[in-house]
Amino acid sequence: MGMKILMVCLGNICRSPLAEGILRSKLENQNVFIDSAGTGGYHIGNPPDIRSINIAQNHGIDISSQKCRQFKIKDFEDFDLIYAMDYANYNNLINKAPGLKEQSKVRLLLEELDGPVMEVPDPYYGGKDGFEEVYSLIDMACERIRIKLNSTDKS
Ligand code: 4NP
């Protein structure tokens, strides 16, 4: 059974749908299941924010058919790695985790970059430029994930 990776932000309409789409595009034809969810429940059932759809489209990635869902405790069981976009969501997940095993699955996405920037900023209330930065940070982190997964996959 392949790896299962969950991307988590607050709304599941801006950042984590991009992270889901970008990582999926990098791991095409590989045995990795990728999903996203929000710690908040404001937009359940909605498609991603049009600004995220547009920036993904500019990079050749279609995220328009994704549907917002809320994070649930069972996700700790169903996924091997759970990447939070910022500290608020990271702390929320750590506090929700039933035990240490579940806590150990939770990471900050930008830990993958080994740089000083640890959070993908919430672009919801900002302008279009915020989405460029968000896209770039997520893309760099997902590239590192791709390289790591491929270097451990000897098949
Ligand atoms: P996201 O952005 O967490 O990247 O999806 C947000 C989207 C919606 C809200 C907050 C953040 N909201 O408060 O509705």
mmCIF file of C-alpha atoms and ligand atoms in Angstrom:
data_model
loop_
_atom_site.group_PDB
_atom_site.id
_atom_site.type_symbol
_atom_site.label_atom_id
_atom_site.label_comp_id
_atom_site.label_asym_id
_atom_site.label_seq_id
_atom_site.Cartn_x
_atom_site.Cartn_y
_atom_site.Cartn_z
ATOM 1 C CA MET A 1 0.000 0.000 0.000
ATOM 2 C CA GLY A 2 1.334 3.406 -0.958
ATOM 3 C CA MET A 3 1.950 6.493 1.107
ATOM 4 C CA LYS A 4 -1.013 8.688 2.056
ATOM 5 C CA ILE A 5 -0.414 12.408 2.500
ATOM 6 C CA LEU A 6 -2.901 15.006 3.793
ATOM 7 C CA MET A 7 -2.456 18.780 3.341
ATOM 8 C CA VAL A 8 -4.185 20.945 5.964
ATOM 9 C CA CYS A 9 -4.955 24.672 6.257
ATOM 10 C CA LEU A 10 -7.758 26.630 7.916
ATOM 11 C CA GLY A 11 -10.368 26.978 5.195
ATOM 12 C CA ASN A 12 -9.363 24.234 2.733
ATOM 13 C CA ILE A 13 -10.094 26.681 -0.058
ATOM 14 C CA CYS A 14 -6.803 28.589 -0.580
ATOM 15 C CA ARG A 15 -3.557 26.924 0.553
ATOM 16 C CA SER A 16 -4.199 23.218 1.076
ATOM 17 C CA PRO A 17 -6.070 22.739 -2.245
ATOM 18 C CA LEU A 18 -2.983 24.197 -3.960
ATOM 19 C CA ALA A 19 -0.716 21.889 -1.950
ATOM 20 C CA GLU A 20 -2.876 18.896 -2.911
ATOM 21 C CA GLY A 21 -2.869 19.825 -6.596
ATOM 22 C CA ILE A 22 0.810 20.703 -6.788
ATOM 23 C CA LEU A 23 2.031 17.564 -5.014
ATOM 24 C CA ARG A 24 -0.312 15.381 -7.088
ATOM 25 C CA SER A 25 1.068 16.904 -10.282
ATOM 26 C CA LYS A 26 4.602 16.059 -9.151
ATOM 27 C CA LEU A 27 3.771 12.474 -8.196
ATOM 28 C CA GLU A 28 1.716 11.457 -11.199
ATOM 29 C CA ASN A 29 1.716 7.694 -11.817
ATOM 30 C CA GLN A 30 3.183 7.061 -8.376
ATOM 31 C CA ASN A 31 1.492 5.095 -5.644
ATOM 32 C CA VAL A 32 0.821 8.073 -3.373
ATOM 33 C CA PHE A 33 -2.669 9.146 -2.270
ATOM 34 C CA ILE A 34 -2.981 12.887 -1.676
ATOM 35 C CA ASP A 35 -5.889 14.788 -0.129
ATOM 36 C CA SER A 36 -6.508 18.081 1.676
ATOM 37 C CA ALA A 37 -8.737 19.316 4.494
ATOM 38 C CA GLY A 38 -9.398 22.380 6.656
ATOM 39 C CA THR A 39 -9.381 22.681 10.426
ATOM 40 C CA GLY A 40 -12.263 25.157 10.061
ATOM 41 C CA GLY A 41 -15.678 24.330 8.664
ATOM 42 C CA TYR A 42 -16.686 27.546 6.939
ATOM 43 C CA HIS A 43 -16.627 26.405 3.322
ATOM 44 C CA ILE A 44 -17.539 22.705 3.375
ATOM 45 C CA GLY A 45 -18.524 21.409 -0.072
ATOM 46 C CA ASN A 46 -17.246 24.499 -1.881
ATOM 47 C CA PRO A 47 -14.661 24.501 -4.686
ATOM 48 C CA PRO A 48 -11.309 26.203 -3.999
ATOM 49 C CA ASP A 49 -11.064 30.010 -3.943
ATOM 50 C CA ILE A 50 -11.066 31.364 -7.513
ATOM 51 C CA ARG A 51 -7.652 32.969 -6.869
ATOM 52 C CA SER A 52 -6.170 29.557 -6.054
ATOM 53 C CA ILE A 53 -7.881 27.983 -9.056
ATOM 54 C CA ASN A 54 -6.456 30.730 -11.288
ATOM 55 C CA ILE A 55 -2.880 30.580 -10.040
ATOM 56 C CA ALA A 56 -2.850 26.799 -10.324
ATOM 57 C CA GLN A 57 -4.233 27.116 -13.863
ATOM 58 C CA ASN A 58 -1.397 29.538 -14.710
ATOM 59 C CA HIS A 59 0.987 26.729 -13.803
ATOM 60 C CA GLY A 60 -0.905 24.085 -15.762
ATOM 61 C CA ILE A 61 -2.643 22.505 -12.759
ATOM 62 C CA ASP A 62 -6.418 22.074 -12.529
ATOM 63 C CA ILE A 63 -7.745 22.153 -8.960
ATOM 64 C CA SER A 64 -11.258 23.326 -9.881
ATOM 65 C CA SER A 65 -12.946 20.016 -9.133
ATOM 66 C CA GLN A 66 -11.684 19.768 -5.553
ATOM 67 C CA LYS A 67 -14.301 20.046 -2.818
ATOM 68 C CA CYS A 68 -13.714 21.528 0.619
ATOM 69 C CA ARG A 69 -13.918 19.199 3.582
ATOM 70 C CA GLN A 70 -13.153 19.541 7.276
ATOM 71 C CA PHE A 71 -10.355 17.635 8.995
ATOM 72 C CA LYS A 72 -11.650 14.698 11.033
ATOM 73 C CA ILE A 73 -10.022 12.612 13.775
ATOM 74 C CA LYS A 74 -10.111 9.525 11.554
ATOM 75 C CA ASP A 75 -7.654 11.324 9.222
ATOM 76 C CA PHE A 76 -4.983 10.552 11.816
ATOM 77 C CA GLU A 77 -5.601 6.857 11.084
ATOM 78 C CA ASP A 78 -6.064 7.160 7.334
ATOM 79 C CA PHE A 79 -2.937 9.215 6.527
ATOM 80 C CA ASP A 80 0.784 8.606 7.031
ATOM 81 C CA LEU A 81 1.845 12.250 6.868
ATOM 82 C CA ILE A 82 -0.220 15.334 7.690
ATOM 83 C CA TYR A 83 1.255 18.660 6.582
ATOM 84 C CA ALA A 84 0.001 21.873 8.196
ATOM 85 C CA MET A 85 0.414 25.181 6.348
ATOM 86 C CA ASP A 86 1.067 27.266 9.489
ATOM 87 C CA TYR A 87 1.631 27.065 13.239
ATOM 88 C CA ALA A 88 -2.023 27.725 14.111
ATOM 89 C CA ASN A 89 -3.132 24.689 12.117
ATOM 90 C CA TYR A 90 -0.147 22.644 13.293
ATOM 91 C CA ASN A 91 -1.028 23.331 16.933
ATOM 92 C CA ASN A 92 -4.684 22.621 16.262
ATOM 93 C CA LEU A 93 -3.776 19.199 14.819
ATOM 94 C CA ILE A 94 -1.302 18.367 17.602
ATOM 95 C CA ASN A 95 -3.979 19.194 20.170
ATOM 96 C CA LYS A 96 -6.552 17.038 18.370
ATOM 97 C CA ALA A 97 -4.234 14.036 18.061
ATOM 98 C CA PRO A 98 -5.382 11.119 20.255
ATOM 99 C CA GLY A 99 -1.789 10.050 21.035
ATOM 100 C CA LEU A 100 1.894 10.327 20.269
ATOM 101 C CA LYS A 101 1.691 8.084 17.218
ATOM 102 C CA GLU A 102 -0.826 10.440 15.651
ATOM 103 C CA GLN A 103 1.120 13.549 16.708
ATOM 104 C CA SER A 104 4.224 12.176 15.034
ATOM 105 C CA LYS A 105 2.461 12.234 11.650
ATOM 106 C CA VAL A 106 1.959 16.019 11.828
ATOM 107 C CA ARG A 107 4.520 18.328 10.210
ATOM 108 C CA LEU A 108 4.783 21.929 9.108
ATOM 109 C CA LEU A 109 4.932 21.840 5.297
ATOM 110 C CA LEU A 110 7.787 24.348 5.177
ATOM 111 C CA GLU A 111 9.963 22.209 7.464
ATOM 112 C CA GLU A 112 10.796 20.536 4.156
ATOM 113 C CA LEU A 113 12.634 23.669 3.010
ATOM 114 C CA ASP A 114 15.151 23.820 5.892
ATOM 115 C CA GLY A 115 14.969 27.604 5.669
ATOM 116 C CA PRO A 116 13.893 30.410 7.987
ATOM 117 C CA VAL A 117 10.333 30.619 6.635
ATOM 118 C CA MET A 118 8.101 28.153 8.484
ATOM 119 C CA GLU A 119 4.584 29.279 7.546
ATOM 120 C CA VAL A 120 2.640 29.512 4.317
ATOM 121 C CA PRO A 121 0.871 32.836 4.969
ATOM 122 C CA ASP A 122 -2.917 32.924 4.915
ATOM 123 C CA PRO A 123 -3.707 34.698 1.622
ATOM 124 C CA TYR A 124 -7.499 34.852 2.097
ATOM 125 C CA TYR A 125 -7.834 38.529 3.009
ATOM 126 C CA GLY A 126 -4.974 39.777 0.842
ATOM 127 C CA GLY A 127 -4.658 40.480 -2.860
ATOM 128 C CA LYS A 128 -3.604 38.418 -5.821
ATOM 129 C CA ASP A 129 0.128 38.841 -5.070
ATOM 130 C CA GLY A 130 -0.265 36.838 -1.875
ATOM 131 C CA PHE A 131 -1.204 33.842 -3.969
ATOM 132 C CA GLU A 132 2.030 34.060 -5.993
ATOM 133 C CA GLU A 133 4.057 33.804 -2.795
ATOM 134 C CA VAL A 134 1.857 31.011 -1.469
ATOM 135 C CA TYR A 135 2.194 29.088 -4.730
ATOM 136 C CA SER A 136 5.957 29.471 -4.772
ATOM 137 C CA LEU A 137 6.455 28.343 -1.146
ATOM 138 C CA ILE A 138 4.175 25.325 -1.576
ATOM 139 C CA ASP A 139 5.785 24.391 -4.891
ATOM 140 C CA MET A 140 9.297 24.444 -3.393
ATOM 141 C CA ALA A 141 8.239 22.333 -0.409
ATOM 142 C CA CYS A 142 6.401 19.823 -2.625
ATOM 143 C CA GLU A 143 9.479 19.520 -4.829
ATOM 144 C CA ARG A 144 11.479 18.510 -1.752
ATOM 145 C CA ILE A 145 8.802 15.953 -0.836
ATOM 146 C CA ARG A 146 8.964 14.546 -4.373
ATOM 147 C CA ILE A 147 12.742 14.193 -4.219
ATOM 148 C CA LYS A 148 12.586 12.538 -0.793
ATOM 149 C CA LEU A 149 9.889 10.068 -1.822
ATOM 150 C CA ASN A 150 11.738 9.158 -5.009
ATOM 151 C CA SER A 151 15.039 8.638 -3.231
ATOM 152 C CA THR A 152 13.484 6.144 -0.794
ATOM 153 C CA ASP A 153 11.589 4.344 -3.569
ATOM 154 C CA LYS A 154 14.014 1.773 -4.943
ATOM 155 C CA SER A 155 11.518 0.118 -7.293
HETATM 156 P P1 4NP B 1 -6.964 28.768 3.649
HETATM 157 O O1 4NP B 1 -7.439 30.309 3.662
HETATM 158 O O2 4NP B 1 -6.857 28.363 5.110
HETATM 159 O O3 4NP B 1 -5.658 28.815 2.971
HETATM 160 O O4 4NP B 1 -8.022 28.004 2.909
HETATM 161 C C1 4NP B 1 -8.591 30.713 4.350
HETATM 162 C C2 4NP B 1 -9.822 30.584 3.737
HETATM 163 C C3 4NP B 1 -10.964 31.001 4.402
HETATM 164 C C4 4NP B 1 -10.869 31.537 5.677
HETATM 165 C C5 4NP B 1 -9.626 31.634 6.284
HETATM 166 C C6 4NP B 1 -8.496 31.223 5.619
HETATM 167 N N1 4NP B 1 -12.027 31.975 6.349
HETATM 168 O O5 4NP B 1 -11.903 32.491 7.464
HETATM 169 O O6 4NP B 1 -13.137 31.830 5.810
#
